[in-house]
Short mmCIF file of C-alpha atoms (C1' of nucleotides) and ligand atoms in Angstrom, two decimals:
data_model
loop_
_atom_site.label_atom_id
_atom_site.label_comp_id
_atom_site.label_asym_id
_atom_site.label_seq_id
_atom_site.Cartn_x
_atom_site.Cartn_y
_atom_site.Cartn_z
CA MET A 613 -82.35 -28.32 52.12
CA ALA A 614 -83.48 -31.88 52.72
CA ASP A 615 -83.60 -31.67 56.49
CA PRO A 616 -83.70 -28.04 57.77
CA ALA A 617 -83.74 -29.15 61.41
CA ALA A 618 -80.62 -31.27 61.17
CA GLN A 619 -78.30 -28.64 59.64
CA ARG A 620 -79.48 -25.29 60.91
CA THR A 621 -76.26 -23.27 60.71
CA ALA A 622 -73.68 -23.33 57.96
CA PRO A 623 -71.42 -26.37 58.18
CA PRO A 624 -68.65 -25.35 60.65
CA ALA A 625 -66.08 -26.82 58.28
CA SER A 626 -65.17 -29.55 60.78
CA PRO A 627 -62.34 -28.45 63.07
CA LEU A 628 -59.19 -30.48 62.67
CA THR A 629 -57.34 -32.27 65.42
CA THR A 630 -53.57 -32.57 65.39
CA GLY A 631 -53.35 -35.70 63.26
CA PRO A 632 -55.43 -34.46 60.33
CA LEU A 633 -53.78 -31.04 60.42
CA ALA A 634 -50.37 -32.66 60.49
CA ARG A 635 -51.20 -34.86 57.51
CA ALA A 636 -52.82 -32.00 55.59
CA SER A 637 -49.94 -29.63 56.10
CA GLY A 638 -47.12 -32.12 55.80
CA VAL A 639 -45.49 -31.85 59.20
CA ALA A 640 -45.30 -34.14 62.21
CA VAL A 641 -47.74 -33.80 65.09
CA SER A 642 -44.78 -33.13 67.37
CA THR A 643 -43.86 -30.24 65.11
CA LEU A 644 -47.32 -28.69 65.48
CA ARG A 645 -46.99 -28.78 69.25
CA PHE A 646 -43.49 -27.37 68.94
CA TYR A 647 -44.81 -24.49 66.81
CA GLU A 648 -47.46 -23.87 69.45
CA ARG A 649 -44.80 -23.67 72.18
CA GLN A 650 -42.97 -21.18 69.96
CA GLY A 651 -46.05 -19.00 69.61
CA LEU A 652 -46.49 -19.63 65.90
CA LEU A 653 -49.72 -21.57 65.91
CA GLU A 654 -52.55 -21.69 68.41
CA PRO A 655 -55.53 -24.03 68.15
CA ASP A 656 -58.90 -22.28 67.90
CA GLY A 657 -60.02 -24.19 70.95
CA ARG A 658 -60.11 -27.52 72.70
CA SER A 659 -62.61 -30.34 72.75
CA ASP A 660 -64.20 -31.38 76.04
CA GLY A 661 -61.55 -34.05 76.29
CA GLY A 662 -58.76 -31.55 75.73
CA TYR A 663 -58.06 -32.30 72.06
CA ARG A 664 -56.74 -29.32 70.11
CA GLN A 665 -59.15 -28.02 67.47
CA TYR A 666 -57.79 -26.14 64.47
CA SER A 667 -59.66 -24.32 61.76
CA PRO A 668 -59.02 -25.47 58.20
CA ASP A 669 -57.15 -22.19 57.68
CA SER A 670 -54.43 -23.55 59.91
CA VAL A 671 -53.27 -25.70 57.03
CA ARG A 672 -52.37 -22.53 55.14
CA ARG A 673 -50.69 -21.13 58.20
CA VAL A 674 -48.48 -24.15 58.72
CA ARG A 675 -47.60 -24.30 55.05
CA PHE A 676 -46.69 -20.62 55.25
CA ILE A 677 -44.35 -21.31 58.12
CA ARG A 678 -42.61 -24.09 56.23
CA ARG A 679 -42.35 -22.09 53.06
CA ALA A 680 -40.95 -19.08 54.87
CA GLN A 681 -38.38 -21.34 56.52
CA GLU A 682 -37.34 -22.78 53.19
CA LEU A 683 -36.78 -19.23 52.05
CA GLY A 684 -34.37 -18.58 54.87
CA PHE A 685 -36.55 -16.91 57.47
CA THR A 686 -36.02 -18.03 61.05
CA LEU A 687 -38.95 -19.12 63.18
CA ARG A 688 -38.44 -15.96 65.21
CA GLU A 689 -38.94 -13.84 62.10
CA VAL A 690 -41.92 -15.89 61.01
CA ARG A 691 -43.45 -15.42 64.44
CA GLU A 692 -43.02 -11.66 64.28
CA VAL A 693 -44.56 -11.42 60.85
CA LEU A 694 -47.46 -13.68 61.78
CA ALA A 695 -48.03 -11.68 64.95
CA LEU A 696 -48.33 -8.52 62.87
CA SER A 697 -50.64 -10.13 60.36
CA ASP A 698 -52.74 -11.46 63.26
CA GLU A 699 -53.37 -7.97 64.65
CA PRO A 700 -57.10 -7.35 64.50
CA GLY A 701 -58.65 -4.08 63.24
CA ARG A 702 -55.98 -1.36 63.33
CA ILE A 703 -53.47 -3.15 61.13
CA VAL A 704 -49.92 -2.09 61.63
CA LEU A 705 -49.28 -2.48 57.95
CA ASP A 706 -46.61 0.18 58.01
CA ASP A 707 -44.65 -2.07 60.30
CA VAL A 708 -45.16 -4.99 57.99
CA ALA A 709 -44.09 -2.88 55.05
CA GLU A 710 -40.98 -1.78 56.87
CA GLN A 711 -40.05 -5.32 57.85
CA VAL A 712 -40.75 -6.46 54.35
CA SER A 713 -38.62 -3.69 52.85
CA ASP A 714 -35.74 -4.69 55.07
CA LYS A 715 -36.19 -8.27 53.99
CA LEU A 716 -36.24 -7.19 50.36
CA ALA A 717 -32.82 -5.61 50.69
CA GLU A 718 -31.54 -8.76 52.32
CA LEU A 719 -33.04 -10.88 49.60
CA ASP A 720 -31.43 -8.73 46.91
CA GLN A 721 -28.07 -9.12 48.56
CA ARG A 722 -28.54 -12.84 48.95
CA ILE A 723 -29.65 -13.29 45.36
CA ALA A 724 -26.71 -11.26 44.08
CA ASP A 725 -24.28 -13.33 46.15
CA LEU A 726 -25.72 -16.58 44.95
CA ARG A 727 -25.69 -15.44 41.34
CA GLY A 728 -22.03 -14.55 41.78
CA VAL A 729 -21.15 -17.98 43.09
CA ARG A 730 -23.28 -19.61 40.45
CA ALA A 731 -21.37 -17.80 37.74
CA ALA A 732 -18.00 -18.64 39.25
CA LEU A 733 -18.82 -22.29 39.70
CA ALA A 734 -20.36 -22.61 36.26
CA LEU A 735 -17.20 -21.21 34.74
CA LEU A 736 -15.17 -23.68 36.77
CA VAL A 737 -17.19 -26.60 35.48
CA GLU A 738 -17.04 -25.36 31.88
CA THR A 739 -13.35 -24.70 31.68
CA GLY A 740 -12.49 -27.93 33.47
CA PRO A 741 -9.23 -28.74 35.29
CA VAL A 742 -7.86 -25.29 35.95
CA HIS A 743 -6.02 -26.00 39.14
CA PRO A 744 -2.95 -23.85 39.71
CA THR A 745 -3.41 -23.80 43.45
CA CYS A 746 -6.97 -24.18 44.73
CA PRO A 747 -9.85 -24.11 42.25
CA VAL A 748 -12.77 -24.16 44.61
CA ILE A 749 -11.56 -21.53 46.98
CA ASP A 750 -10.84 -19.17 44.12
CA ALA A 751 -14.31 -19.77 42.76
CA ILE A 752 -16.08 -18.90 45.95
CA VAL A 753 -14.02 -16.52 48.02
CA MET B 254 21.45 -7.45 52.35
CA ALA B 255 22.92 -5.61 55.28
CA ASP B 256 23.63 -8.71 57.31
CA PRO B 257 23.75 -11.90 55.20
CA ALA B 258 24.40 -14.14 58.20
CA ALA B 259 21.33 -13.03 60.10
CA GLN B 260 18.77 -13.78 57.37
CA ARG B 261 20.07 -16.79 55.44
CA THR B 262 16.84 -18.37 54.21
CA ALA B 263 13.78 -16.63 52.81
CA PRO B 264 11.60 -15.11 55.51
CA PRO B 265 9.32 -17.99 56.62
CA ALA B 266 6.35 -15.63 56.56
CA SER B 267 5.99 -15.96 60.33
CA PRO B 268 3.53 -18.69 61.27
CA LEU B 269 0.44 -17.44 63.04
CA THR B 270 -0.83 -18.58 66.38
CA THR B 271 -4.53 -18.76 67.12
CA GLY B 272 -4.96 -15.18 68.25
CA PRO B 273 -3.46 -13.52 65.18
CA LEU B 274 -5.23 -15.92 62.82
CA ALA B 275 -8.51 -15.29 64.58
CA ARG B 276 -8.07 -11.53 64.32
CA ALA B 277 -6.93 -11.70 60.70
CA SER B 278 -9.80 -13.88 59.59
CA GLY B 279 -12.50 -12.36 61.72
CA VAL B 280 -13.55 -15.29 63.84
CA ALA B 281 -13.13 -16.16 67.51
CA VAL B 282 -10.28 -18.34 68.71
CA SER B 283 -12.83 -20.81 69.99
CA THR B 284 -14.23 -21.03 66.49
CA LEU B 285 -10.84 -21.93 65.07
CA ARG B 286 -10.53 -24.79 67.55
CA PHE B 287 -14.09 -25.81 66.74
CA TYR B 288 -13.27 -25.89 63.02
CA GLU B 289 -10.25 -28.02 63.80
CA ARG B 290 -12.42 -30.51 65.72
CA GLN B 291 -14.70 -30.59 62.68
CA GLY B 292 -11.83 -31.39 60.34
CA LEU B 293 -12.00 -28.10 58.46
CA LEU B 294 -8.73 -26.54 59.51
CA GLU B 295 -5.52 -28.08 60.75
CA PRO B 296 -2.51 -26.11 61.98
CA ASP B 297 0.66 -26.67 60.00
CA GLY B 298 2.38 -27.67 63.22
CA ARG B 299 2.90 -26.88 66.86
CA SER B 300 5.50 -24.88 68.71
CA ASP B 301 7.68 -26.61 71.33
CA GLY B 302 5.22 -25.40 73.93
CA GLY B 303 2.25 -26.82 72.04
CA TYR B 304 1.00 -23.62 70.44
CA ARG B 305 -0.76 -24.12 67.11
CA GLN B 306 1.10 -22.67 64.12
CA TYR B 307 -0.82 -21.71 61.02
CA SER B 308 0.49 -20.63 57.65
CA PRO B 309 -0.67 -17.23 56.42
CA ASP B 310 -2.78 -19.10 53.82
CA SER B 311 -5.02 -20.21 56.63
CA VAL B 312 -6.55 -16.76 56.66
CA ARG B 313 -7.90 -17.42 53.18
CA ARG B 314 -9.11 -20.83 54.24
CA VAL B 315 -11.04 -19.53 57.21
CA ARG B 316 -12.52 -16.72 55.17
CA PHE B 317 -13.55 -19.29 52.59
CA ILE B 318 -15.35 -21.31 55.24
CA ARG B 319 -17.26 -18.26 56.46
CA ARG B 320 -18.14 -17.15 52.97
CA ALA B 321 -19.38 -20.60 52.01
CA GLN B 322 -21.50 -20.69 55.14
CA GLU B 323 -23.02 -17.33 54.34
CA LEU B 324 -23.96 -18.76 50.98
CA GLY B 325 -25.87 -21.57 52.57
CA PHE B 326 -23.35 -24.40 52.59
CA THR B 327 -23.20 -26.50 55.73
CA LEU B 328 -19.90 -27.13 57.46
CA ARG B 329 -20.18 -30.75 56.36
CA GLU B 330 -20.34 -29.64 52.73
CA VAL B 331 -17.51 -27.20 53.20
CA ARG B 332 -15.44 -29.96 54.73
CA GLU B 333 -16.06 -32.28 51.80
CA VAL B 334 -15.16 -29.64 49.27
CA LEU B 335 -12.03 -28.62 51.15
CA ALA B 336 -11.02 -32.26 51.51
CA LEU B 337 -11.26 -32.66 47.73
CA SER B 338 -9.33 -29.48 47.08
CA ASP B 339 -6.71 -30.64 49.60
CA GLU B 340 -6.04 -33.89 47.70
CA PRO B 341 -2.42 -33.83 46.60
CA GLY B 342 -1.34 -34.76 43.06
CA ARG B 343 -4.12 -36.77 41.41
CA ILE B 344 -6.89 -34.22 41.75
CA VAL B 345 -10.37 -35.67 41.76
CA LEU B 346 -11.65 -32.71 39.83
CA ASP B 347 -14.44 -34.75 38.30
CA ASP B 348 -15.82 -35.22 41.78
CA VAL B 349 -15.53 -31.54 42.46
CA ALA B 350 -17.26 -30.78 39.18
CA GLU B 351 -20.09 -33.15 40.00
CA GLN B 352 -20.58 -31.69 43.47
CA VAL B 353 -20.44 -28.23 42.03
CA SER B 354 -22.98 -29.08 39.34
CA ASP B 355 -25.38 -30.39 41.96
CA LYS B 356 -24.89 -27.23 43.94
CA LEU B 357 -25.53 -25.14 40.83
CA ALA B 358 -28.97 -26.70 40.42
CA GLU B 359 -29.73 -26.03 44.06
CA LEU B 360 -28.55 -22.46 43.72
CA ASP B 361 -30.75 -21.92 40.67
CA GLN B 362 -33.76 -23.20 42.56
CA ARG B 363 -32.95 -21.05 45.55
CA ILE B 364 -32.42 -17.96 43.47
CA ALA B 365 -35.69 -18.52 41.63
CA ASP B 366 -37.57 -18.95 44.90
CA LEU B 367 -36.09 -15.84 46.40
CA ARG B 368 -36.82 -13.83 43.29
CA GLY B 369 -40.41 -14.98 43.50
CA VAL B 370 -40.76 -13.85 47.07
CA ARG B 371 -38.97 -10.65 46.30
CA ALA B 372 -41.45 -9.86 43.57
CA ALA B 373 -44.44 -10.71 45.74
CA LEU B 374 -43.22 -8.65 48.65
CA ALA B 375 -42.26 -5.72 46.46
CA LEU B 376 -45.77 -5.69 45.04
CA LEU B 377 -47.17 -5.77 48.55
CA VAL B 378 -45.10 -2.77 49.58
CA GLU B 379 -45.99 -0.83 46.42
CA THR B 380 -49.71 -1.37 46.51
CA GLY B 381 -49.90 -0.67 50.23
CA PRO B 382 -52.71 -1.69 52.61
CA VAL B 383 -54.33 -4.48 50.64
CA HIS B 384 -55.56 -6.58 53.51
CA PRO B 385 -58.70 -8.55 52.73
CA THR B 386 -57.62 -11.45 54.86
CA CYS B 387 -53.89 -11.92 55.27
CA PRO B 388 -51.48 -9.88 53.15
CA VAL B 389 -48.25 -11.49 54.18
CA ILE B 390 -49.31 -15.05 53.87
CA ASP B 391 -50.68 -14.44 50.41
CA ALA B 392 -47.45 -12.81 49.41
CA ILE B 393 -45.29 -15.70 50.42
CA VAL B 394 -47.25 -18.92 50.24
"C1'" DG C 201 12.92 -14.92 87.94
"C1'" DT C 202 8.62 -12.81 87.73
"C1'" DC C 203 4.84 -10.67 85.40
"C1'" DG C 204 1.02 -10.41 82.35
"C1'" DA C 205 -0.64 -11.70 77.99
"C1'" DC C 206 -1.44 -15.56 75.47
"C1'" DC C 207 -2.39 -20.43 74.63
"C1'" DG C 208 -3.55 -25.37 75.88
"C1'" DT C 209 -7.14 -29.00 77.41
"C1'" DG C 210 -11.62 -31.07 78.43
"C1'" DA C 211 -16.15 -30.44 79.51
"C1'" DA C 212 -20.23 -27.90 80.07
"C1'" DC C 213 -23.33 -24.89 78.12
"C1'" DC C 214 -26.10 -22.27 74.55
"C1'" DA C 215 -29.78 -21.30 70.74
"C1'" DC C 216 -32.15 -23.38 67.03
"C1'" DG C 217 -35.41 -26.61 65.17
"C1'" DG C 218 -37.17 -30.17 66.13
"C1'" DT C 219 -38.00 -35.79 67.63
"C1'" DG C 220 -39.08 -39.58 70.85
"C1'" DC C 221 -40.97 -41.62 74.79
"C1'" DA C 222 -43.59 -42.98 78.96
"C1'" DG C 223 -47.72 -42.93 81.20
"C1'" DG C 224 -52.27 -41.91 80.87
"C1'" DG C 225 -56.90 -39.98 79.01
"C1'" DT C 226 -60.42 -39.63 74.80
"C1'" DC C 227 -63.30 -41.07 71.14
"C1'" DA C 228 -65.98 -43.71 67.96
"C1'" DA C 229 -67.08 -48.21 66.03
"C1'" DG C 230 -68.84 -52.46 67.04
"C1'" DC D 615 -68.74 -51.86 77.38
"C1'" DT D 616 -64.73 -52.94 75.22
"C1'" DT D 617 -61.31 -52.11 71.85
"C1'" DG D 618 -58.06 -49.65 69.20
"C1'" DA D 619 -56.74 -45.45 67.21
"C1'" DC D 620 -55.88 -41.18 68.55
"C1'" DC D 621 -54.54 -37.48 71.70
"C1'" DC D 622 -52.74 -35.33 76.09
"C1'" DT D 623 -48.58 -33.83 79.18
"C1'" DG D 624 -43.92 -33.37 80.47
"C1'" DC D 625 -39.38 -34.38 79.85
"C1'" DA D 626 -35.33 -36.10 77.63
"C1'" DC D 627 -32.83 -36.28 73.60
"C1'" DC D 628 -30.80 -35.10 68.90
"C1'" DG D 629 -27.57 -32.56 65.31
"C1'" DT D 630 -25.61 -28.11 64.03
"C1'" DG D 631 -22.63 -24.37 65.04
"C1'" DG D 632 -20.48 -22.53 68.21
"C1'" DT D 633 -19.10 -20.12 73.28
"C1'" DT D 634 -17.67 -20.32 78.02
"C1'" DC D 635 -15.29 -22.11 81.91
"C1'" DA D 636 -11.80 -23.91 85.11
"C1'" DC D 637 -7.38 -24.96 85.52
"C1'" DG D 638 -2.93 -24.92 84.00
"C1'" DG D 639 1.28 -24.25 80.90
"C1'" DT D 640 4.09 -20.88 77.69
"C1'" DC D 641 6.15 -16.73 76.07
"C1'" DG D 642 8.55 -12.41 75.89
"C1'" DA D 643 9.70 -8.18 78.33
"C1'" DC D 644 11.49 -6.35 82.32
ZN1 ZN E 513 -51.21 -23.33 73.54
ZN1 ZN E 514 -6.28 -20.48 44.77
ZN1 ZN E 515 -5.91 -31.08 65.39
ZN1 ZN E 516 -54.98 -14.22 52.64
#
DNA sequence: GTCGACCGTGAACCACGGTGCAGGGTCAAG
DNA sequence: CTTGACCCTGCACCGTGGTTCACGGTCGAC
């Protein structure tokens, strides 16, 4: 508004280079390049000098990758899901839904297992030294 | 009872060699030797020819290792827990209890996270093609 | 005693998820 | 124009959890 000539178009939301993206998303620069090699993250472009340029959205994308990993997805799975969600126009949401349904069943199983162990271990801690033969194995197997 | 001279002592419950143990516990022979290198599983002895001899209990032990792995424990953790449960006499059950308590907190966190994702993904599947920008990322991040 | 199935060793190799490094170019402030 | 921070590439390396291989010894049945 003060200088119409200076800022004609909307601010391009300054593209990030590797360092800033790494700091903003909490991973190492080497990890960003690794993710790129793995087909998980592609820069929007390159500067004249060859510097990678990422959109601010990439921060979300990287955080998504990390979060999904924490939750037990492999990078291969993350890549597949991201590839689907990257599809332009004709969204293969049925595919996503199917994948997601599969994952739901897995998650249910995993949660049930963990709850079982949790219960067994909690009981072990409560009741104290019950050790006829092998307390831990009995609790988990 | 038919021939008291032939079977004097109680049947020694035939020690297993690698092949039978592997088949009984559902892992590869190479995995058994790998577990031995990692200090998770030691044969009770060796035959004159150098064959490993395992007690039938080893089947339980190997299955325990696999189960614990499935549940997200690393082999290092499994080794520590097994080492504690292997302690003869003076059982350091306090240590076990402490380890187990730590693991309980982790499990709770993990279960909560997974339940969160489960809920988000289930909603996504129910409501169908809601794709303003990126359905999957929103569901998980 | 000979045969095939089984077992031993050490060492190399694999996938996964990264990290580190050398050697060199880029960019912005001064 | 120089300086220093930053970035590029390729390649080697790491820990974890195993698998595969070459070469050789053992075991039980015949
Ligand atoms: Zn690329
Ligand atoms: Zn027991
Ligand atoms: Zn050993
Ligand atoms: Zn979105």
